[in-house]
Amino acid sequence: MPSIVQRVMRFLNSPNGRHVVELGRRELAKPANQEKLRRLATRALNRRPGHR
């Protein structure tokens, strides 16, 4: 039975996986999405361990 990493790699190397990666790259090229990702990363990094 293949590991989860092997299954993910097989998907990413398939035509469908390459299509999904390309869609993601296009979305990340948009400035609005980059800003959303920055805000999310800042919130995640500023969260104290063990604090909800």
JSON list of C-alpha atoms in Angstrom, two decimals:
[
{"chain": "A", "resi": 1, "resn": "MET", "atom": "CA", "xyz": [0.00, 0.00, 0.00]},
{"chain": "A", "resi": 2, "resn": "PRO", "atom": "CA", "xyz": [1.54, 3.35, -1.03]},
{"chain": "A", "resi": 3, "resn": "SER", "atom": "CA", "xyz": [2.16, 5.96, 1.62]},
{"chain": "A", "resi": 4, "resn": "ILE", "atom": "CA", "xyz": [0.19, 9.21, 1.64]},
{"chain": "A", "resi": 5, "resn": "VAL", "atom": "CA", "xyz": [3.24, 11.07, 0.29]},
{"chain": "A", "resi": 6, "resn": "GLN", "atom": "CA", "xyz": [3.49, 8.65, -2.62]},
{"chain": "A", "resi": 7, "resn": "ARG", "atom": "CA", "xyz": [-0.20, 9.06, -3.37]},
{"chain": "A", "resi": 8, "resn": "VAL", "atom": "CA", "xyz": [0.06, 12.86, -3.30]},
{"chain": "A", "resi": 9, "resn": "MET", "atom": "CA", "xyz": [3.13, 12.80, -5.56]},
{"chain": "A", "resi": 10, "resn": "ARG", "atom": "CA", "xyz": [1.35, 10.48, -8.00]},
{"chain": "A", "resi": 11, "resn": "PHE", "atom": "CA", "xyz": [-1.62, 12.87, -8.11]},
{"chain": "A", "resi": 12, "resn": "LEU", "atom": "CA", "xyz": [0.57, 15.95, -8.60]},
{"chain": "A", "resi": 13, "resn": "ASN", "atom": "CA", "xyz": [2.34, 14.28, -11.51]},
{"chain": "A", "resi": 14, "resn": "SER", "atom": "CA", "xyz": [-0.95, 13.31, -13.19]},
{"chain": "A", "resi": 15, "resn": "PRO", "atom": "CA", "xyz": [-2.67, 15.58, -15.75]},
{"chain": "A", "resi": 16, "resn": "ASN", "atom": "CA", "xyz": [-5.37, 16.48, -13.20]},
{"chain": "A", "resi": 17, "resn": "GLY", "atom": "CA", "xyz": [-2.74, 17.30, -10.58]},
{"chain": "A", "resi": 18, "resn": "ARG", "atom": "CA", "xyz": [-0.81, 19.52, -12.96]},
{"chain": "A", "resi": 19, "resn": "HIS", "atom": "CA", "xyz": [-4.07, 21.31, -13.80]},
{"chain": "A", "resi": 20, "resn": "VAL", "atom": "CA", "xyz": [-4.82, 21.92, -10.10]},
{"chain": "A", "resi": 21, "resn": "VAL", "atom": "CA", "xyz": [-1.28, 23.24, -9.53]},
{"chain": "A", "resi": 22, "resn": "GLU", "atom": "CA", "xyz": [-1.64, 25.63, -12.49]},
{"chain": "A", "resi": 23, "resn": "LEU", "atom": "CA", "xyz": [-4.99, 26.92, -11.15]},
{"chain": "A", "resi": 24, "resn": "GLY", "atom": "CA", "xyz": [-3.37, 27.50, -7.77]},
{"chain": "A", "resi": 25, "resn": "ARG", "atom": "CA", "xyz": [-0.49, 29.42, -9.32]},
{"chain": "A", "resi": 26, "resn": "ARG", "atom": "CA", "xyz": [-2.91, 31.65, -11.22]},
{"chain": "A", "resi": 27, "resn": "GLU", "atom": "CA", "xyz": [-4.90, 32.37, -8.07]},
{"chain": "A", "resi": 28, "resn": "LEU", "atom": "CA", "xyz": [-1.76, 33.13, -6.05]},
{"chain": "A", "resi": 29, "resn": "ALA", "atom": "CA", "xyz": [-0.63, 35.59, -8.73]},
{"chain": "A", "resi": 30, "resn": "LYS", "atom": "CA", "xyz": [-3.61, 37.82, -7.87]},
{"chain": "A", "resi": 31, "resn": "PRO", "atom": "CA", "xyz": [-2.72, 40.63, -5.43]},
{"chain": "A", "resi": 32, "resn": "ALA", "atom": "CA", "xyz": [-5.97, 40.25, -3.47]},
{"chain": "A", "resi": 33, "resn": "ASN", "atom": "CA", "xyz": [-5.26, 36.60, -2.76]},
{"chain": "A", "resi": 34, "resn": "GLN", "atom": "CA", "xyz": [-1.66, 37.39, -1.79]},
{"chain": "A", "resi": 35, "resn": "GLU", "atom": "CA", "xyz": [-2.95, 39.90, 0.78]},
{"chain": "A", "resi": 36, "resn": "LYS", "atom": "CA", "xyz": [-5.41, 37.36, 2.20]},
{"chain": "A", "resi": 37, "resn": "LEU", "atom": "CA", "xyz": [-2.61, 34.83, 2.54]},
{"chain": "A", "resi": 38, "resn": "ARG", "atom": "CA", "xyz": [-0.36, 37.40, 4.27]},
{"chain": "A", "resi": 39, "resn": "ARG", "atom": "CA", "xyz": [-3.12, 38.22, 6.79]},
{"chain": "A", "resi": 40, "resn": "LEU", "atom": "CA", "xyz": [-3.72, 34.52, 7.46]},
{"chain": "A", "resi": 41, "resn": "ALA", "atom": "CA", "xyz": [0.00, 33.87, 7.95]},
{"chain": "A", "resi": 42, "resn": "THR", "atom": "CA", "xyz": [0.34, 36.85, 10.30]},
{"chain": "A", "resi": 43, "resn": "ARG", "atom": "CA", "xyz": [-2.60, 35.64, 12.39]},
{"chain": "A", "resi": 44, "resn": "ALA", "atom": "CA", "xyz": [-1.16, 32.12, 12.55]},
{"chain": "A", "resi": 45, "resn": "LEU", "atom": "CA", "xyz": [2.30, 33.34, 13.54]},
{"chain": "A", "resi": 46, "resn": "ASN", "atom": "CA", "xyz": [0.99, 35.74, 16.20]},
{"chain": "A", "resi": 47, "resn": "ARG", "atom": "CA", "xyz": [-1.15, 33.09, 17.90]},
{"chain": "A", "resi": 48, "resn": "ARG", "atom": "CA", "xyz": [0.34, 32.03, 21.21]},
{"chain": "A", "resi": 49, "resn": "PRO", "atom": "CA", "xyz": [0.93, 28.31, 21.74]},
{"chain": "A", "resi": 50, "resn": "GLY", "atom": "CA", "xyz": [-1.87, 26.75, 23.74]},
{"chain": "A", "resi": 51, "resn": "HIS", "atom": "CA", "xyz": [-4.07, 29.84, 23.38]},
{"chain": "A", "resi": 52, "resn": "ARG", "atom": "CA", "xyz": [-7.36, 29.63, 21.48]}
]
